[in-house]
GROMACS .gro file of C-alpha atoms in nm:
model
  298
    1MET     CA    1   1.954  -0.715   1.850
    2THR     CA    2   1.824  -0.933   1.570
    3THR     CA    3   1.951  -0.928   1.214
    4ARG     CA    4   1.756  -0.832   0.904
    5ARG     CA    5   1.771  -1.191   0.782
    6GLU     CA    6   1.622  -1.317   1.107
    7GLU     CA    7   1.331  -1.074   1.067
    8GLN     CA    8   1.283  -1.182   0.705
    9LEU     CA    9   1.255  -1.542   0.821
   10ARG     CA   10   0.992  -1.442   1.076
   11ASP     CA   11   0.797  -1.272   0.797
   12GLU     CA   12   0.820  -1.582   0.581
   13ALA     CA   13   0.668  -1.786   0.864
   14LEU     CA   14   0.361  -1.563   0.907
   15GLY     CA   15   0.029  -1.749   0.919
   16ASP     CA   16  -0.337  -1.653   0.899
   17ILE     CA   17  -0.485  -1.459   1.192
   18ASP     CA   18  -0.804  -1.295   1.315
   19TRP     CA   19  -0.731  -0.938   1.208
   20ALA     CA   20  -1.033  -0.790   1.384
   21THR     CA   21  -0.917  -0.885   1.734
   22PRO     CA   22  -0.662  -0.644   1.887
   23PRO     CA   23  -0.322  -0.793   1.976
   24GLU     CA   24  -0.242  -0.855   2.341
   25GLY     CA   25  -0.181  -0.530   2.526
   26VAL     CA   26  -0.363  -0.312   2.274
   27THR     CA   27  -0.658  -0.107   2.397
   28ALA     CA   28  -0.932   0.046   2.183
   29SER     CA   29  -1.071   0.395   2.238
   30THR     CA   30  -1.220   0.695   2.057
   31PHE     CA   31  -1.065   1.034   1.987
   32GLU     CA   32  -1.295   1.330   1.926
   33ALA     CA   33  -1.134   1.495   1.624
   34PRO     CA   34  -1.258   1.804   1.439
   35SER     CA   35  -1.431   1.577   1.184
   36GLY     CA   36  -1.587   1.348   1.443
   37PRO     CA   37  -1.506   1.033   1.644
   38LEU     CA   38  -1.196   0.842   1.533
   39ALA     CA   39  -1.139   0.479   1.634
   40VAL     CA   40  -0.800   0.432   1.805
   41TRP     CA   41  -0.570   0.145   1.897
   42GLU     CA   42  -0.302   0.214   2.157
   43ALA     CA   43  -0.031   0.016   2.337
   44GLY     CA   44   0.276   0.087   2.545
   45GLU     CA   45   0.332   0.334   2.823
   46ALA     CA   46   0.245   0.701   2.790
   47GLY     CA   47   0.558   0.907   2.831
   48HIS     CA   48   0.768   0.667   2.626
   49PRO     CA   49   0.873   0.778   2.276
   50ARG     CA   50   0.553   0.805   2.074
   51VAL     CA   51   0.475   0.645   1.739
   52VAL     CA   52   0.164   0.721   1.533
   53LEU     CA   53   0.078   0.481   1.249
   54LEU     CA   54  -0.181   0.582   0.988
   55ALA     CA   55  -0.342   0.357   0.726
   56GLY     CA   56  -0.486   0.494   0.404
   57VAL     CA   57  -0.803   0.464   0.199
   58THR     CA   58  -1.003   0.146   0.278
   59GLY     CA   59  -0.735   0.067   0.538
   60SER     CA   60  -0.744   0.077   0.916
   61LYS     CA   61  -0.541   0.052   1.235
   62GLU     CA   62  -0.557  -0.329   1.212
   63ASP     CA   63  -0.313  -0.316   0.920
   64PHE     CA   64  -0.039  -0.263   1.181
   65PHE     CA   65  -0.135  -0.568   1.390
   66TYR     CA   66   0.213  -0.716   1.400
   67ILE     CA   67   0.403  -0.388   1.426
   68PHE     CA   68   0.240  -0.285   1.753
   69GLY     CA   69   0.404  -0.562   1.951
   70GLU     CA   70   0.743  -0.513   1.792
   71LEU     CA   71   0.762  -0.143   1.874
   72VAL     CA   72   0.607  -0.170   2.221
   73SER     CA   73   0.858  -0.441   2.316
   74ARG     CA   74   1.134  -0.192   2.238
   75GLY     CA   75   0.990   0.074   2.468
   76TYR     CA   76   0.766   0.277   2.237
   77HIS     CA   77   0.416   0.414   2.295
   78VAL     CA   78   0.230   0.315   1.978
   79GLN     CA   79  -0.099   0.453   1.849
   80SER     CA   80  -0.306   0.425   1.534
   81TYR     CA   81  -0.646   0.552   1.426
   82ASP     CA   82  -0.876   0.494   1.131
   83LEU     CA   83  -0.893   0.799   0.905
   84ALA     CA   84  -1.224   0.985   0.892
   85GLY     CA   85  -1.480   0.788   0.693
   86GLN     CA   86  -1.277   0.467   0.707
   87TYR     CA   87  -1.390   0.151   0.891
   88GLU     CA   88  -1.466   0.227   1.258
   89SER     CA   89  -1.420   0.602   1.201
   90HIS     CA   90  -1.709   0.603   0.951
   91GLN     CA   91  -1.907   0.853   1.158
   92ALA     CA   92  -1.635   1.118   1.111
   93GLY     CA   93  -1.697   1.335   0.809
   94PRO     CA   94  -1.724   1.683   0.659
   95GLU     CA   95  -2.077   1.737   0.791
   96ASN     CA   96  -1.931   1.751   1.145
   97LEU     CA   97  -1.694   2.039   1.071
   98SER     CA   98  -1.761   2.397   1.171
   99PRO     CA   99  -1.878   2.522   0.929
  100PRO     CA  100  -1.990   2.197   0.765
  101LYS     CA  101  -1.852   2.092   0.427
  102LYS     CA  102  -1.987   1.863   0.155
  103HIS     CA  103  -1.672   1.665   0.082
  104TYR     CA  104  -1.367   1.513   0.249
  105ASP     CA  105  -1.064   1.728   0.164
  106TYR     CA  106  -0.699   1.750   0.262
  107ALA     CA  107  -0.770   2.004   0.536
  108LEU     CA  108  -1.012   1.764   0.705
  109PHE     CA  109  -0.751   1.489   0.727
  110THR     CA  110  -0.459   1.714   0.822
  111ASP     CA  111  -0.658   1.901   1.087
  112ASP     CA  112  -0.757   1.568   1.242
  113LEU     CA  113  -0.395   1.453   1.249
  114VAL     CA  114  -0.265   1.778   1.396
  115ALA     CA  115  -0.530   1.762   1.669
  116TYR     CA  116  -0.439   1.401   1.743
  117LEU     CA  117  -0.067   1.472   1.761
  118ARG     CA  118  -0.119   1.771   1.988
  119GLN     CA  119  -0.323   1.571   2.241
  120GLY     CA  120  -0.013   1.367   2.328
  121GLU     CA  121   0.362   1.402   2.358
  122THR     CA  122   0.544   1.551   2.062
  123PRO     CA  123   0.746   1.527   1.853
  124ALA     CA  124   0.616   1.182   1.753
  125HIS     CA  125   0.743   0.932   1.501
  126LEU     CA  126   0.490   0.937   1.217
  127LEU     CA  127   0.417   0.669   0.956
  128GLY     CA  128   0.173   0.728   0.671
  129TYR     CA  129   0.066   0.429   0.463
  130SER     CA  130  -0.054   0.487   0.104
  131PHE     CA  131  -0.295   0.787   0.099
  132ALA     CA  132  -0.213   0.857   0.463
  133GLY     CA  133   0.144   0.917   0.348
  134ILE     CA  134   0.022   1.230   0.170
  135VAL     CA  135  -0.155   1.345   0.488
  136ALA     CA  136   0.159   1.278   0.692
  137GLU     CA  137   0.373   1.470   0.443
  138LEU     CA  138   0.146   1.775   0.454
  139VAL     CA  139   0.138   1.783   0.835
  140THR     CA  140   0.514   1.734   0.862
  141ALA     CA  141   0.579   2.015   0.613
  142GLU     CA  142   0.342   2.253   0.793
  143HIS     CA  143   0.419   2.149   1.153
  144PRO     CA  144   0.771   2.001   1.166
  145GLU     CA  145   0.783   2.060   1.541
  146LEU     CA  146   0.526   1.780   1.586
  147VAL     CA  147   0.725   1.512   1.400
  148ALA     CA  148   1.042   1.331   1.509
  149SER     CA  149   1.069   1.109   1.201
  150LEU     CA  150   0.858   1.038   0.893
  151THR     CA  151   0.803   0.704   0.720
  152LEU     CA  152   0.623   0.695   0.385
  153LEU     CA  153   0.494   0.340   0.342
  154GLY     CA  154   0.376   0.269  -0.012
  155ALA     CA  155   0.284   0.637  -0.044
  156PRO     CA  156   0.230   0.798  -0.385
  157PRO     CA  157   0.579   0.891  -0.508
  158GLU     CA  158   0.480   1.177  -0.739
  159PRO     CA  159   0.296   1.504  -0.676
  160GLY     CA  160   0.006   1.609  -0.894
  161GLN     CA  161  -0.194   1.326  -1.054
  162SER     CA  162  -0.038   1.051  -0.844
  163PHE     CA  163  -0.211   0.768  -1.030
  164ARG     CA  164  -0.035   0.852  -1.358
  165GLY     CA  165   0.259   0.630  -1.264
  166VAL     CA  166   0.054   0.332  -1.146
  167LYS     CA  167   0.130   0.018  -1.343
  168ARG     CA  168  -0.126  -0.062  -1.615
  169LEU     CA  169  -0.405   0.159  -1.476
  170GLY     CA  170  -0.227   0.493  -1.482
  171ALA     CA  171  -0.356   0.614  -1.816
  172PHE     CA  172  -0.714   0.514  -1.735
  173SER     CA  173  -0.716   0.690  -1.399
  174THR     CA  174  -0.703   1.047  -1.531
  175ASN     CA  175  -1.047   1.041  -1.690
  176ALA     CA  176  -1.218   0.791  -1.461
  177PRO     CA  177  -1.483   0.944  -1.230
  178ASN     CA  178  -1.380   0.921  -0.867
  179ARG     CA  179  -1.669   0.692  -0.774
  180VAL     CA  180  -1.580   0.456  -1.061
  181ALA     CA  181  -1.215   0.440  -0.955
  182ALA     CA  182  -1.325   0.368  -0.597
  183ALA     CA  183  -1.564   0.095  -0.715
  184LEU     CA  184  -1.288  -0.070  -0.919
  185MET     CA  185  -1.059  -0.067  -0.617
  186ARG     CA  186  -1.328  -0.227  -0.400
  187TRP     CA  187  -1.396  -0.488  -0.667
  188GLY     CA  188  -1.028  -0.581  -0.684
  189VAL     CA  189  -1.017  -0.635  -0.309
  190VAL     CA  190  -1.342  -0.834  -0.292
  191VAL     CA  191  -1.243  -1.074  -0.572
  192ASN     CA  192  -0.903  -1.113  -0.404
  193VAL     CA  193  -0.682  -1.004  -0.692
  194LEU     CA  194  -0.385  -1.001  -0.456
  195HIS     CA  195  -0.454  -1.354  -0.326
  196VAL     CA  196  -0.451  -1.268   0.044
  197ARG     CA  197  -0.512  -1.536   0.307
  198PRO     CA  198  -0.872  -1.632   0.399
  199GLY     CA  199  -0.865  -1.457   0.738
  200ARG     CA  200  -0.740  -1.135   0.583
  201LEU     CA  201  -0.997  -1.152   0.305
  202ARG     CA  202  -1.282  -1.197   0.554
  203PHE     CA  203  -1.165  -0.895   0.746
  204VAL     CA  204  -1.125  -0.658   0.451
  205LYS     CA  205  -1.465  -0.759   0.313
  206ALA     CA  206  -1.626  -0.692   0.652
  207ARG     CA  207  -1.446  -0.358   0.673
  208PHE     CA  208  -1.616  -0.242   0.352
  209ALA     CA  209  -1.953  -0.262   0.529
  210TYR     CA  210  -1.846   0.038   0.740
  211THR     CA  211  -1.617   0.249   0.520
  212ARG     CA  212  -1.810   0.533   0.361
  213ARG     CA  213  -1.827   0.521  -0.016
  214SER     CA  214  -1.826   0.902  -0.023
  215SER     CA  215  -1.499   0.911   0.173
  216HIS     CA  216  -1.345   0.654  -0.060
  217ALA     CA  217  -1.452   0.844  -0.373
  218ASP     CA  218  -1.339   1.182  -0.237
  219ILE     CA  219  -0.996   1.042  -0.149
  220MET     CA  220  -0.955   0.901  -0.499
  221GLY     CA  221  -1.013   1.256  -0.623
  222LEU     CA  222  -0.762   1.399  -0.376
  223MET     CA  223  -0.498   1.157  -0.500
  224LYS     CA  224  -0.528   1.317  -0.844
  225TRP     CA  225  -0.405   1.640  -0.687
  226VAL     CA  226  -0.115   1.574  -0.451
  227PRO     CA  227   0.061   1.893  -0.328
  228ASP     CA  228   0.437   1.902  -0.375
  229VAL     CA  229   0.600   1.962  -0.035
  230ARG     CA  230   0.926   1.777  -0.101
  231GLU     CA  231   1.144   2.086  -0.068
  232GLU     CA  232   0.989   2.173   0.269
  233LEU     CA  233   1.033   1.817   0.394
  234ARG     CA  234   1.395   1.799   0.288
  235ALA     CA  235   1.468   2.140   0.440
  236SER     CA  236   1.309   2.037   0.771
  237GLY     CA  237   1.601   1.806   0.851
  238ILE     CA  238   1.358   1.545   0.986
  239PRO     CA  239   1.483   1.190   0.913
  240ILE     CA  240   1.265   1.031   0.643
  241ASP     CA  241   1.236   0.675   0.516
  242VAL     CA  242   1.054   0.559   0.203
  243ALA     CA  243   0.941   0.198   0.250
  244VAL     CA  244   0.783   0.002  -0.036
  245GLY     CA  245   0.720  -0.345  -0.169
  246GLU     CA  246   0.906  -0.446  -0.483
  247HIS     CA  247   0.565  -0.522  -0.640
  248ASP     CA  248   0.402  -0.198  -0.526
  249LEU     CA  249   0.134  -0.016  -0.726
  250TRP     CA  250   0.399   0.232  -0.837
  251PRO     CA  251   0.731   0.124  -0.995
  252THR     CA  252   1.027   0.112  -0.759
  253ALA     CA  253   1.211   0.360  -0.980
  254LEU     CA  254   0.952   0.628  -0.897
  255HIS     CA  255   0.985   0.558  -0.524
  256ALA     CA  256   1.364   0.577  -0.556
  257ALA     CA  257   1.341   0.914  -0.730
  258ASN     CA  258   1.106   1.039  -0.459
  259ALA     CA  259   1.342   0.921  -0.185
  260GLU     CA  260   1.629   1.105  -0.353
  261ALA     CA  261   1.422   1.424  -0.377
  262LEU     CA  262   1.337   1.397  -0.008
  263GLY     CA  263   1.689   1.310   0.104
  264ALA     CA  264   1.535   0.990   0.243
  265ARG     CA  265   1.651   0.631   0.278
  266LEU     CA  266   1.475   0.381   0.054
  267HIS     CA  267   1.379   0.032   0.178
  268VAL     CA  268   1.236  -0.224  -0.064
  269TYR     CA  269   1.068  -0.540   0.064
  270ARG     CA  270   0.975  -0.862  -0.114
  271THR     CA  271   0.604  -0.780  -0.102
  272GLY     CA  272   0.331  -0.590  -0.284
  273HIS     CA  273   0.164  -0.270  -0.162
  274SER     CA  274   0.136  -0.387   0.200
  275PRO     CA  275   0.471  -0.448   0.374
  276CYS     CA  276   0.299  -0.377   0.706
  277GLU     CA  277   0.097  -0.696   0.653
  278ASP     CA  278   0.344  -0.915   0.462
  279ALA     CA  279   0.684  -0.802   0.596
  280PRO     CA  280   0.598  -0.646   0.934
  281TYR     CA  281   0.907  -0.769   1.115
  282GLU     CA  282   1.155  -0.645   0.857
  283LEU     CA  283   0.965  -0.317   0.838
  284SER     CA  284   0.977  -0.286   1.218
  285PHE     CA  285   1.352  -0.350   1.202
  286ASP     CA  286   1.389  -0.047   0.974
  287LEU     CA  287   1.150   0.166   1.178
  288LEU     CA  288   1.354   0.107   1.491
  289ASP     CA  289   1.669   0.203   1.304
  290LEU     CA  290   1.502   0.524   1.182
  291PHE     CA  291   1.386   0.608   1.535
  292GLU     CA  292   1.739   0.563   1.666
  293ARG     CA  293   1.880   0.781   1.389
  294SER     CA  294   1.624   1.045   1.482
  295ARG     CA  295   1.727   1.028   1.847
  296THR     CA  296   2.097   1.065   1.776
  297ALA     CA  297   2.036   1.339   1.516
  298GLY     CA  298   1.836   1.535   1.769
   0.00000   0.00000   0.00000
């Protein structure tokens, strides 16, 4: 068993990679969800403890590039899919529902996740990154029998208008039209405000060519109305971790308060909003600890 410091050193040594190419042992496939075809990455042996990793708005399964290998090497069956409307799941949308809808809503995303969880072994360890953390919370609260553990990675820490606590932009977000907020987010990524490496920047720019603008805008609207399910999550008894970067969009104090309300453990990494990219080995260290706690608690 490695130490946390050893994993931190591995994170500090990370270089630039080709994010679009799946890691060794990862296979790509498609899952037919209620909203349409979802692009999936999968690795490890079916029948082993299952882990489902979900990225948020403008994100994708590739955000967990490093984590796949870490968890598979420890005997886990790891899966991830792009949310409806995002990257290679861009064909999935409200027009495919029965009856069709005009907009992406919470029910679309939660129904897709429930369907995906039910097509494999449950309960599964579930991680929701950023907006996908909200989706994961809602599914866990409504269907606790499907979830073995829950990790909220950089997820909005407050219900209601979740952007109100975002550093610097919180006040502006309330009155900004959803499409304008989405455009500003895209602009920030394209001009590389976060100073990501060249390989990462090429990938995220290419990803925007697929992600639906309507999905992005609708999600920005959903994040202004986050349901409060903290009591249900705490009462479920499911082990929960809150994992964030110390330079996250939301102040660490808000994440700490959310963790306390959930009865969760808080982990803070020396990164920004994306520990899965910048501290994947230390994050995997904590995920494995959470999974073990879940096993012994069960």
